Short mmCIF file of C-alpha atoms in Angstrom, two decimals:
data_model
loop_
_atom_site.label_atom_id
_atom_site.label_comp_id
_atom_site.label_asym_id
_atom_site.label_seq_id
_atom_site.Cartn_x
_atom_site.Cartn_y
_atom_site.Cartn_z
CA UNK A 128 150.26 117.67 44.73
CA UNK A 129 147.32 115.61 45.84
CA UNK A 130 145.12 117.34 43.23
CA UNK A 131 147.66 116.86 40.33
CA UNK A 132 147.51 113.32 40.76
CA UNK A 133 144.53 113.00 40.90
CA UNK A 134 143.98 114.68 37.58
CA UNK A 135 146.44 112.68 36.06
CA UNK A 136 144.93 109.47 37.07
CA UNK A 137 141.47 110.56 35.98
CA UNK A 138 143.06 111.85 32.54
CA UNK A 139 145.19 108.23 32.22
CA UNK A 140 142.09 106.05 32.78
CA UNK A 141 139.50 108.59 30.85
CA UNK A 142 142.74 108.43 27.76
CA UNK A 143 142.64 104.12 28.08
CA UNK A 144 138.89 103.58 28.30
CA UNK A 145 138.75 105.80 25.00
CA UNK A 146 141.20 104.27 23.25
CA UNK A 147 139.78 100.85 24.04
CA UNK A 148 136.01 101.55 23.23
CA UNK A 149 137.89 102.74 19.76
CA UNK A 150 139.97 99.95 19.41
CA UNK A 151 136.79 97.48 19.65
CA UNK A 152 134.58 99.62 17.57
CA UNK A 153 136.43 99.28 14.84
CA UNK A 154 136.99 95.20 15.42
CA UNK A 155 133.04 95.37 15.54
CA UNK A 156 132.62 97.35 12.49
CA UNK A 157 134.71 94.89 10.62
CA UNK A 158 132.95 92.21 11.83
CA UNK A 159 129.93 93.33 10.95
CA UNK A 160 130.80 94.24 7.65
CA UNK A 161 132.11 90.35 7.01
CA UNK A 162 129.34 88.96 8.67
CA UNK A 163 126.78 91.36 6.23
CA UNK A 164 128.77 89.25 3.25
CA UNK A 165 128.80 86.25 4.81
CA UNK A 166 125.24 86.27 5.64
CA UNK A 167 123.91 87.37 3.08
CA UNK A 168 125.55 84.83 0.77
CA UNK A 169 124.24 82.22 3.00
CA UNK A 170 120.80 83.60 3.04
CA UNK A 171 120.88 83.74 -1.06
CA UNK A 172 122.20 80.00 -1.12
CA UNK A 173 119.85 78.25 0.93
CA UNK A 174 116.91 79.08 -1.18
CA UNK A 175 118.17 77.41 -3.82
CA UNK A 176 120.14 74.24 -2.31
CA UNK A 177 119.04 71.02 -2.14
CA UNK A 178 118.36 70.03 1.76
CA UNK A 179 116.02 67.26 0.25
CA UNK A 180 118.80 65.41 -0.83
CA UNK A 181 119.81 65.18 2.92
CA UNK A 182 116.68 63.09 3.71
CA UNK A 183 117.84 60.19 2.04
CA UNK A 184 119.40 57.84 4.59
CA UNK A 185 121.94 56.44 2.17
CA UNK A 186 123.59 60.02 1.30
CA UNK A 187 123.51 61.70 5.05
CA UNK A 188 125.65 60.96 7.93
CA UNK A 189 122.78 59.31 11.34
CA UNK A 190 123.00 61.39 14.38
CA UNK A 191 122.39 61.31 18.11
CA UNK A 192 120.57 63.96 19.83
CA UNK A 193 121.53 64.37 23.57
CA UNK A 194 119.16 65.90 25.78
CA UNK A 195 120.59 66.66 29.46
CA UNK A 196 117.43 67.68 31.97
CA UNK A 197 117.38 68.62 35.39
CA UNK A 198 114.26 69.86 37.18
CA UNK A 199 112.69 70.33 33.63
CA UNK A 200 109.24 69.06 34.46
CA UNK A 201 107.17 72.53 32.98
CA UNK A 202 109.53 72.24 29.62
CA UNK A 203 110.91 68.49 28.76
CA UNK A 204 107.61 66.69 26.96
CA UNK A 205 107.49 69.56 24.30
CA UNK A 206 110.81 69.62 23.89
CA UNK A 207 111.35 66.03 23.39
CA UNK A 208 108.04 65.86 20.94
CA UNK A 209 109.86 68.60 18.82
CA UNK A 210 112.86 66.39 18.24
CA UNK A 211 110.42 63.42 17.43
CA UNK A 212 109.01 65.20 14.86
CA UNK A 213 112.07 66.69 13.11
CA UNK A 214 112.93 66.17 9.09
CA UNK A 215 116.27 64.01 9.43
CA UNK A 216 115.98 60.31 7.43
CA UNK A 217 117.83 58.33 10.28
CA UNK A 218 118.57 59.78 14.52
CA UNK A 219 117.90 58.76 18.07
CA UNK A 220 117.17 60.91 20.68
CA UNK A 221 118.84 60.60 24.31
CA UNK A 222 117.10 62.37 27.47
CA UNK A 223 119.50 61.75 30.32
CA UNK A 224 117.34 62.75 33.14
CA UNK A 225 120.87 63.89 35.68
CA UNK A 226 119.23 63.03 39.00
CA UNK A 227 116.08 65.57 38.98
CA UNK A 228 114.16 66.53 42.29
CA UNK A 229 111.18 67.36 40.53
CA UNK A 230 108.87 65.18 38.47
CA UNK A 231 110.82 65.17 35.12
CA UNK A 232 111.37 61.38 35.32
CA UNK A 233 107.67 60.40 35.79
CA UNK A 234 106.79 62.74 32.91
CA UNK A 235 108.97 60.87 30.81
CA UNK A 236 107.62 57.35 31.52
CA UNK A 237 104.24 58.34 31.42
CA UNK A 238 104.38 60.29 28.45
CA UNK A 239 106.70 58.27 25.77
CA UNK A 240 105.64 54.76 27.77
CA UNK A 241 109.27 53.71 28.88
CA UNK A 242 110.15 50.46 29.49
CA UNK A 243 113.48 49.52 30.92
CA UNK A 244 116.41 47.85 28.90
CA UNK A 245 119.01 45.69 29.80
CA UNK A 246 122.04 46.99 28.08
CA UNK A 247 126.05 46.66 28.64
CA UNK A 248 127.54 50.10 28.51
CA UNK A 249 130.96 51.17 27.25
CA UNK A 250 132.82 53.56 29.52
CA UNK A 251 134.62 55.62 26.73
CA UNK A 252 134.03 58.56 29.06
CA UNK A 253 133.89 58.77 33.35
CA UNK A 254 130.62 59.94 34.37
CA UNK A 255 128.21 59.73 37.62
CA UNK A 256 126.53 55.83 38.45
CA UNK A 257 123.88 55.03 35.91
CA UNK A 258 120.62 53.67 37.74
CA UNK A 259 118.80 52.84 34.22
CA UNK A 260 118.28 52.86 31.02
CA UNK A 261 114.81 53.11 29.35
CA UNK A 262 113.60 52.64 25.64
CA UNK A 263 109.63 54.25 24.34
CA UNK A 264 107.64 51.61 23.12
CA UNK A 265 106.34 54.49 20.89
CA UNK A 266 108.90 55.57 19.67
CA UNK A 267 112.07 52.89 19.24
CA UNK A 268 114.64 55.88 18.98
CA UNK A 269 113.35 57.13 22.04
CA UNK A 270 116.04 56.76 24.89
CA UNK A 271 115.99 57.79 28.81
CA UNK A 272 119.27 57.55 30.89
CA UNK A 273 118.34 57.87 34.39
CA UNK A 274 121.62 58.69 36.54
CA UNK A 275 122.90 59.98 39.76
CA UNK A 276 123.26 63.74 39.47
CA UNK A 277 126.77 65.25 38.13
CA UNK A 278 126.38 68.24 36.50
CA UNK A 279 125.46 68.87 32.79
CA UNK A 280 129.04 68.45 31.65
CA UNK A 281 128.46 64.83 33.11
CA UNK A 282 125.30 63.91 32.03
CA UNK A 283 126.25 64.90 28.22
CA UNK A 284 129.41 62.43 28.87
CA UNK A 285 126.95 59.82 30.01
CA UNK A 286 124.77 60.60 26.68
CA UNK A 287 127.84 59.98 24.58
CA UNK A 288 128.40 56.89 26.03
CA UNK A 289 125.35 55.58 24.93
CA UNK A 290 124.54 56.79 21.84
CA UNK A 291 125.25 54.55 18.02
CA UNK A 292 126.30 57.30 15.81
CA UNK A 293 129.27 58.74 14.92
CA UNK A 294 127.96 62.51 15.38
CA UNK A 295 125.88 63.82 18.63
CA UNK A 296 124.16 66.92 19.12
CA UNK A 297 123.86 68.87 22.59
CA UNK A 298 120.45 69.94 23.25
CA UNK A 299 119.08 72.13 26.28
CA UNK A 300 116.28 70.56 27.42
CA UNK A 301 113.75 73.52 27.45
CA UNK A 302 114.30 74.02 23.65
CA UNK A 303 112.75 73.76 20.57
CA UNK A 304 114.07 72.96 17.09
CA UNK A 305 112.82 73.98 14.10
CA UNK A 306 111.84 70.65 11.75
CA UNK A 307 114.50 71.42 9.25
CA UNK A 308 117.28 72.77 11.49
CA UNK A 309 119.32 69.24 11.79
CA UNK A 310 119.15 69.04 7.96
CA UNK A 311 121.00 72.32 7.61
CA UNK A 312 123.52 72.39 10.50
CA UNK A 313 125.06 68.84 9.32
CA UNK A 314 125.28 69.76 5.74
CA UNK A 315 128.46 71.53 6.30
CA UNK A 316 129.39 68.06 8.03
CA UNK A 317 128.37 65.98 5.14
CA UNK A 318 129.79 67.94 2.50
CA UNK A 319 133.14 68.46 4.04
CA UNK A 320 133.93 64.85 3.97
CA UNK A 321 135.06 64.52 7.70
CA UNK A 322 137.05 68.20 7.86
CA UNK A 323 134.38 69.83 9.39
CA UNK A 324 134.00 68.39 13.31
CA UNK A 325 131.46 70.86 14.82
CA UNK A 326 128.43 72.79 13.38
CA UNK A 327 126.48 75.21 15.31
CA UNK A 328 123.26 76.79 14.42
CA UNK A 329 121.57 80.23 15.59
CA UNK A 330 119.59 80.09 19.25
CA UNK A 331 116.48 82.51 19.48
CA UNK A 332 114.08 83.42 22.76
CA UNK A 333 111.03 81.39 22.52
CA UNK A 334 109.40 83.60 24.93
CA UNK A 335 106.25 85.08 23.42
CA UNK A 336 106.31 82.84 20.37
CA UNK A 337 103.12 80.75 19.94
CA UNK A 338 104.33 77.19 20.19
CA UNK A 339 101.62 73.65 20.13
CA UNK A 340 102.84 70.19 20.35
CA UNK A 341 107.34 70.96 20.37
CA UNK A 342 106.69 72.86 17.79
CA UNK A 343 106.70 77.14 16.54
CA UNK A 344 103.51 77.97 15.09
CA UNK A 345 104.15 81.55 14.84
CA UNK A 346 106.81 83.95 16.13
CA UNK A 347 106.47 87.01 18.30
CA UNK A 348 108.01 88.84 21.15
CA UNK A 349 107.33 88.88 24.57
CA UNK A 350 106.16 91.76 26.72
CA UNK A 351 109.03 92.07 29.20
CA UNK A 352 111.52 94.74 28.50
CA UNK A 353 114.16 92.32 29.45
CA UNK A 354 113.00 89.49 27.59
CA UNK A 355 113.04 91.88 24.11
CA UNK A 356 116.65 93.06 25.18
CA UNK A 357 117.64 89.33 25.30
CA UNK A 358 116.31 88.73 21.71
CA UNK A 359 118.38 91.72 20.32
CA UNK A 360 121.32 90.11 22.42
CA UNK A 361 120.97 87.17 20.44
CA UNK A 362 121.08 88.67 17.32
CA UNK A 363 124.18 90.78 17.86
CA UNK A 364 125.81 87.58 19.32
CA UNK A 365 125.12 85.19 17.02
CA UNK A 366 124.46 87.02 13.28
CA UNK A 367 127.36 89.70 13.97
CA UNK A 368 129.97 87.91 16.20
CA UNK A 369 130.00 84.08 15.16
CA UNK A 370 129.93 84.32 11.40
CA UNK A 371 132.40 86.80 11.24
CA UNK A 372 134.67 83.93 13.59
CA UNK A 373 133.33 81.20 11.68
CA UNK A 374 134.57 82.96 8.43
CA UNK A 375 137.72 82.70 9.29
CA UNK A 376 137.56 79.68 11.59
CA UNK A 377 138.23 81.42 14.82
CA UNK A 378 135.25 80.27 16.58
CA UNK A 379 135.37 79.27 20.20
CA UNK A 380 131.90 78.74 21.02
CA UNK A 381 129.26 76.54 19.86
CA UNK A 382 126.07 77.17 22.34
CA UNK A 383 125.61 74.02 24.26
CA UNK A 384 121.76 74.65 23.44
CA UNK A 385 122.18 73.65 19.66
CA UNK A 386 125.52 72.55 18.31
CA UNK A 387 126.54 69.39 16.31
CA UNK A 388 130.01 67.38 16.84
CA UNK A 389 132.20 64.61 15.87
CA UNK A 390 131.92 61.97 18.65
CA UNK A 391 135.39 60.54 17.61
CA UNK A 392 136.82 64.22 18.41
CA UNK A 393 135.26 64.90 21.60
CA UNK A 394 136.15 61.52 22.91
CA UNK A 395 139.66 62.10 22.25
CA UNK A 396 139.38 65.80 23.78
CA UNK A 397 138.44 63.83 27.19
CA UNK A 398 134.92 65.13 26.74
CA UNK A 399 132.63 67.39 28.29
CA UNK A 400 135.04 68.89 31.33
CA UNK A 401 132.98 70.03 34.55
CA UNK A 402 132.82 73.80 34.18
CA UNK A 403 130.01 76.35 34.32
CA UNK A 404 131.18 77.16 30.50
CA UNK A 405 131.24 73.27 29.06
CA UNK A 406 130.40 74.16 26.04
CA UNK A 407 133.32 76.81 25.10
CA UNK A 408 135.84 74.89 26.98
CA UNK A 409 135.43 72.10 24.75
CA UNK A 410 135.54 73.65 21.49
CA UNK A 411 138.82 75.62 22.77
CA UNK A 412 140.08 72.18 23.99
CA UNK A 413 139.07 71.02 20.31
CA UNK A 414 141.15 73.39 18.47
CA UNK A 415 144.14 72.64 21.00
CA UNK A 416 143.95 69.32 20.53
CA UNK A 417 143.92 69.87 16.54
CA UNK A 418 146.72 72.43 16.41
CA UNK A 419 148.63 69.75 18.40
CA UNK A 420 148.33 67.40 16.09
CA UNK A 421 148.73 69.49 12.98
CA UNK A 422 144.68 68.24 11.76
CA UNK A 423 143.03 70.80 9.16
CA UNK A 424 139.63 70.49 10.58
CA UNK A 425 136.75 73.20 10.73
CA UNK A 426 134.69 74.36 13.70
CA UNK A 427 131.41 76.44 12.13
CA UNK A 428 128.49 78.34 12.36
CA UNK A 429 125.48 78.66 10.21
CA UNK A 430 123.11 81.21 10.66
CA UNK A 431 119.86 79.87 10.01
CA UNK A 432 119.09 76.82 11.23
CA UNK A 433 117.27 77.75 14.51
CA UNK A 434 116.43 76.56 17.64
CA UNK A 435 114.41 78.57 20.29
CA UNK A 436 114.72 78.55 24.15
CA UNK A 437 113.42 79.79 26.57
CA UNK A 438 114.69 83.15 28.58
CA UNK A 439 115.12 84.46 32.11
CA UNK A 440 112.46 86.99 32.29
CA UNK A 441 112.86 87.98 36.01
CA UNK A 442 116.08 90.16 37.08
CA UNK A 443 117.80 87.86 39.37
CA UNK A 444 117.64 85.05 37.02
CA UNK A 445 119.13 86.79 34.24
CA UNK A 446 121.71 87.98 36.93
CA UNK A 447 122.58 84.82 37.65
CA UNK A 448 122.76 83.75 33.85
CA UNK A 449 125.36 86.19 32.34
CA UNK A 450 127.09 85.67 35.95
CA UNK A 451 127.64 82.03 35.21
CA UNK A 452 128.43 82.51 31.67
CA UNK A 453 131.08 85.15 32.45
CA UNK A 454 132.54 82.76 34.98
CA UNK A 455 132.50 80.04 32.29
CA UNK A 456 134.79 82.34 29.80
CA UNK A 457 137.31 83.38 32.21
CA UNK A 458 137.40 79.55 33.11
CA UNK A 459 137.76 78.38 29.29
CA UNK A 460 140.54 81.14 28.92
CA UNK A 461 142.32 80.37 32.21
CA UNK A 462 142.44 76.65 31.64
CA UNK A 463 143.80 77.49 27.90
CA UNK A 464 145.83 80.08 28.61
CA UNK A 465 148.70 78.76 26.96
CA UNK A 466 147.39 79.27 23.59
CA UNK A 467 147.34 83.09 23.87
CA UNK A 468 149.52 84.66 21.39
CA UNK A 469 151.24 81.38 20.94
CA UNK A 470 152.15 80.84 17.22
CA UNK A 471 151.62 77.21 17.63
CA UNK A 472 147.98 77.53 17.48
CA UNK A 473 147.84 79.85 14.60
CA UNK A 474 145.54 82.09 14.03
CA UNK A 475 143.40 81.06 17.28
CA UNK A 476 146.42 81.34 19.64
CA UNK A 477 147.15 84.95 17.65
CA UNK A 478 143.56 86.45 17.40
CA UNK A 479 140.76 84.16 18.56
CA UNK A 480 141.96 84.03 22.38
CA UNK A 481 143.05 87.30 22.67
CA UNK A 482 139.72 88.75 21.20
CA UNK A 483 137.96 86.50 23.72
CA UNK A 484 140.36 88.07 26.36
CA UNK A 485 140.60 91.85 25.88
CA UNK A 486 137.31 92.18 24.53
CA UNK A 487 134.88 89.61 26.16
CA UNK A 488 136.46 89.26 29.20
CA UNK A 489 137.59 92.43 29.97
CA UNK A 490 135.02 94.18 28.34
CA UNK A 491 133.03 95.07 30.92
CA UNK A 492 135.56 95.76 33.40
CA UNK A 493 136.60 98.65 30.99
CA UNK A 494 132.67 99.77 30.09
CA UNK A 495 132.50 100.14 33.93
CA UNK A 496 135.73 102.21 34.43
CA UNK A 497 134.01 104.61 31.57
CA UNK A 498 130.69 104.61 33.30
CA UNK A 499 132.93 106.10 36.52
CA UNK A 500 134.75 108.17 34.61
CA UNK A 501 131.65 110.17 32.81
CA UNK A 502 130.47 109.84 36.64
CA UNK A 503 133.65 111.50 38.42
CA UNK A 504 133.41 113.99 35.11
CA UNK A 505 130.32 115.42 35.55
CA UNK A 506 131.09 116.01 39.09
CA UNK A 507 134.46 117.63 38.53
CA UNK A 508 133.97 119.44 35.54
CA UNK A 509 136.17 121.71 33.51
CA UNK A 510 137.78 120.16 30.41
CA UNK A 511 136.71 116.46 31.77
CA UNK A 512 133.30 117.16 30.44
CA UNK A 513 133.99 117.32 26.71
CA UNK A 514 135.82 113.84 27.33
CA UNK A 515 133.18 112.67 29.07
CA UNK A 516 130.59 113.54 26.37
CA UNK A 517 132.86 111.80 23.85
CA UNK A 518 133.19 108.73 25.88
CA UNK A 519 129.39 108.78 26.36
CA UNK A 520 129.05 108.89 22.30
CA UNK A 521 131.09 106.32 21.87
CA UNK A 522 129.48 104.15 24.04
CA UNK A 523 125.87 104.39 22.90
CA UNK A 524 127.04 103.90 19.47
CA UNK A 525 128.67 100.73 20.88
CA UNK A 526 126.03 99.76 22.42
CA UNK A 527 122.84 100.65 20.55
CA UNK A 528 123.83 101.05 17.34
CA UNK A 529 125.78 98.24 16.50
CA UNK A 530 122.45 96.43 18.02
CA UNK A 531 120.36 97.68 15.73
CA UNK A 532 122.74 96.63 13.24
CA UNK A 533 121.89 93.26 14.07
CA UNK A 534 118.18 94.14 14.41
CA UNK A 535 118.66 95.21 10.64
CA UNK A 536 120.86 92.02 9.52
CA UNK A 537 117.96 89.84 10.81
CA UNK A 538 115.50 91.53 8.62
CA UNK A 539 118.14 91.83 5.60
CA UNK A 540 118.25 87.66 5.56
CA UNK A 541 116.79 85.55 7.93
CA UNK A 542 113.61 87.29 8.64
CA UNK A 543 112.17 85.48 11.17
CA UNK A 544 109.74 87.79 12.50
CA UNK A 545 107.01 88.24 10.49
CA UNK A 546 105.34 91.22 12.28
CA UNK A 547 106.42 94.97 11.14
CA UNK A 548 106.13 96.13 14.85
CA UNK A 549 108.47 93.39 16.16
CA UNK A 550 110.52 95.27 14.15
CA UNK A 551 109.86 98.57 15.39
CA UNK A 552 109.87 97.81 18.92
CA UNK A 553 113.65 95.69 18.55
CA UNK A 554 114.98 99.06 16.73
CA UNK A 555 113.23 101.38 19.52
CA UNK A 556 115.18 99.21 22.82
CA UNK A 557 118.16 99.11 20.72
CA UNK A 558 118.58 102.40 20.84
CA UNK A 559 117.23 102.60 24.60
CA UNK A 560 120.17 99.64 25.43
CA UNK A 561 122.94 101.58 26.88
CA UNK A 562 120.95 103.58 29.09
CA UNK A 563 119.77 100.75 30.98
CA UNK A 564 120.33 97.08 29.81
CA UNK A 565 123.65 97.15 28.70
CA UNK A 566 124.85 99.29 32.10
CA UNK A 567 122.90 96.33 34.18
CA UNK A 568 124.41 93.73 32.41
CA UNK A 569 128.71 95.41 33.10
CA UNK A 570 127.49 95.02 36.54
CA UNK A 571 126.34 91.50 36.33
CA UNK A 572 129.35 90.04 34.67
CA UNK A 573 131.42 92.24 36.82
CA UNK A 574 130.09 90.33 39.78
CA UNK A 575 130.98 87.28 37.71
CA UNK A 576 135.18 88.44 38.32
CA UNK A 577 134.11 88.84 42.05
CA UNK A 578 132.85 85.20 42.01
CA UNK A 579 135.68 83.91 40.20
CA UNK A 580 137.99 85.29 42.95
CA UNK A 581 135.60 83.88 45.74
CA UNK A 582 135.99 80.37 43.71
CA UNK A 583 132.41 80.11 43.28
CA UNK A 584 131.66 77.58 40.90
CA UNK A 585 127.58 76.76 41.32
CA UNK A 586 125.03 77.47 38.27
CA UNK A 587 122.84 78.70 40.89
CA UNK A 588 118.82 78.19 40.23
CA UNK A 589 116.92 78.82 37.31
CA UNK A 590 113.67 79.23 37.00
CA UNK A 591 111.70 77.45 34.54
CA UNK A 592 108.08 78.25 33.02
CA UNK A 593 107.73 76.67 30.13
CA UNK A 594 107.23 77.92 26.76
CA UNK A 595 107.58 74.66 25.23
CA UNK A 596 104.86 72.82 25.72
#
């Protein structure tokens, strides 16, 4: 009896983790067929459009760049000289230093030659006690808000509050912007007259890149296995999941390390909420607050503008990354969770949230169950083992293949690394990924559901190096 339910469970869970892995194969294939299109389209109309146009003042919309840093002595000064040196006609730039321990601060002074300023501050949005505000007397668009810490969700708020223009852009403060990248992500903005709200552009590893005064000089890969695993990440993410959302307007996450919005908007969204995923849970917040109202706006992604950052390149930081980023989607979701498959909020309600849900989320809670079953298979034998075969095909074509799919749409269009054996080594660990990376990875965001039920709600540390100097 015993063993005949035991069978039965092993055949039911073996039966749903197939039929899953088939069900989100083919949502993946689709998606990167659209995004192919999509991409490609993009890639053939930004040779010939006219981003020059965007540099004069009197045609394009003035921005505010926020820069949130905390403990980002080894990283901030190059970052902050990229954004002084970018092609957009008329911007300011906002470092709110959120109550560092390290020497961040006293970079900043000594660097950019702060001065204070005496300034009254509006309180559209609650954040932490402001201790000062500073101005460069290099640079007059230079700004430094020195506050009590609150989290990043906080010190954006406090950035918001301070800023002139009418459109702000989130920017990690161990990043790096390409010179033309502004130009590009706000032309959807510009030419949409107001119905677009949020752009976001494409975020690459900096890590082994060559980069001199904020800025790339040349791009490469780094040495670390996990560091060149991250890169292809980033590809599959961003060139095969967000266009094909964008497409269709179903996007639900702009990457709080480069992405554009309407200050208006976010103000009346309540701003940045404190959650280890700030940046999803606004945009989902966003398109609530839209459907409610009945607004036709736009939410998008473009592919190539780019900005680089820099990437975990030890274990336990990377750990700790995709545990806090899991925690921050199941948070989004769970705070939402009365859009799902609500016909209120359209197509978002109907596809967006529950592709975030059976797919993201519970993605990996299903990739382990299949790495168990082929497990328990092997062991029991007998007709299991076909199955688990199968299930093992499946799987590597889910995750290698459709990686190297990316690897191949980034050479197709955007081509951003110049070396042939870049190339070569992202299509060798693509097709190394589910033997090792992408197995490491279940486990990590796995741990995230553990931590979610513990109530843990930390970023935990991150370690810092510096590739932007």
């Amino acid at each position: 009896m015993l063993n005949s339910i035991w069978h039965y469970l092993l055949y039911f869970f073996g039966t749903a983790v197939f039929i899953y892995m088939g069900v989100v194969m083919l949502f993946y294939f689709i998606m990167f067929l659209i995004s192919a299109v999509q991409l490609r389209r993009q890639y053939q109309l930004n040779d010939e459009e006219p981003y020059e146009d965007l540099l004069n003042v009197s045609y394009t919309t003035p921005l505010s760049i926020l820069v949130p840093a905390y403990n980002e002595e080894k990283g901030i000064i190059g970052s902050v000289r990229s954004l002084l040196s970018i092609e957009y006609p008329e911007y300011e730039v906002i470092v709110i230093n959120d109550g560092s321990s390290d020497a961040t601060m006293q970079q900043l002074i000594k660097e950019f030659q702060l001065k204070k300023v005496n300034r009254v501050i509006r309180q559209q949005l609650q954040t932490k006690e402001i201790n000062a505000l500073y101005q460069s007397e290099l640079y007059e668009y230079l700004y430094v808000v020195d506050k009590e810490n609150g989290g990043k969700s906080d010190a954006l708020n406090a950035g918001i509050n301070i800023s002139h223009y009418p459109y702000f852009c989130s920017i990690d403060g161990d990043s790096v912007l390409e010179r033309d990248a502004f130009l590009k992500v706000m032309k959807p903005i510009i030419d949409s007259n107001g119905d677009v709200i949020a752009s976001g552009g494409s975020v690459r590893i900096a890590n082994g890149c060559q980069i001199e005064n904020g800025a790339v000089v040349s791009v490469g890969l780094a040495r670390e296995p996990i560091v060149v695993m991250q890169v292809i990440e980033y590809l599959r993410a961003f060139l095969m999941g967000r266009i094909g959302l964008s497409r269709h307007n179903l996007l639900l996450i702009v990457s709080g390390a480069f992405g554009v919005f309407s200050k208006r908007w976010v103000i009346e969204a309540g701003g940045y909420s404190k959650t280890v995923g700030e940046d999803m849970e606004l945009v989902v917040r966003l398109h609530r607050l839209l459907k409610d109202r009945k607004e036709k706006k736009q939410i998008v992604y473009i592919a190539d503008p780019v900005c680089w950052t820099e990437a975990p390149d030890e274990m336990k930081y990377l750990s700790r990354q995709r545990n806090r980023w899991h925690r921050g989607l199941f948070d989004s979701l769970w705070k939402h969770k009365k859009m799902m498959f609500n016909p209120k909020y359209g197509s978002i309600g109907m596809v967006s949230m529950p592709y975030f849900f059976f797919i993201e989320l519970l993605g990996p809670l299903m990739e382990l169950f299949g790495y168990l079953f082929i497990v328990i298979s092997l062991i029991v034998g007998g007709i299991y083992l076909e199955f688990a075969y199968l299930l093992f095909m499946m799987m590597v074509i889910y995750g290698s293949l459709y990686s190297m799919a990316a690897v191949l749409l980034e050479e197709w269009s955007l081509r951003k690394f110049p070396k042939v054996q870049d190339i070569f080594v992202l299509f060798f660990f693509s097709l190394t990924e589910s033997f090792w990376y992408r197995p490491l990875t279940v486990i990590w965001r796995c741990h995230g559901f553990i931590d979610v039920l513990r109530k843990k709600t930390g970023w935990g540390d991150m370690q810092r190096k510096g590739v932007s100097q």
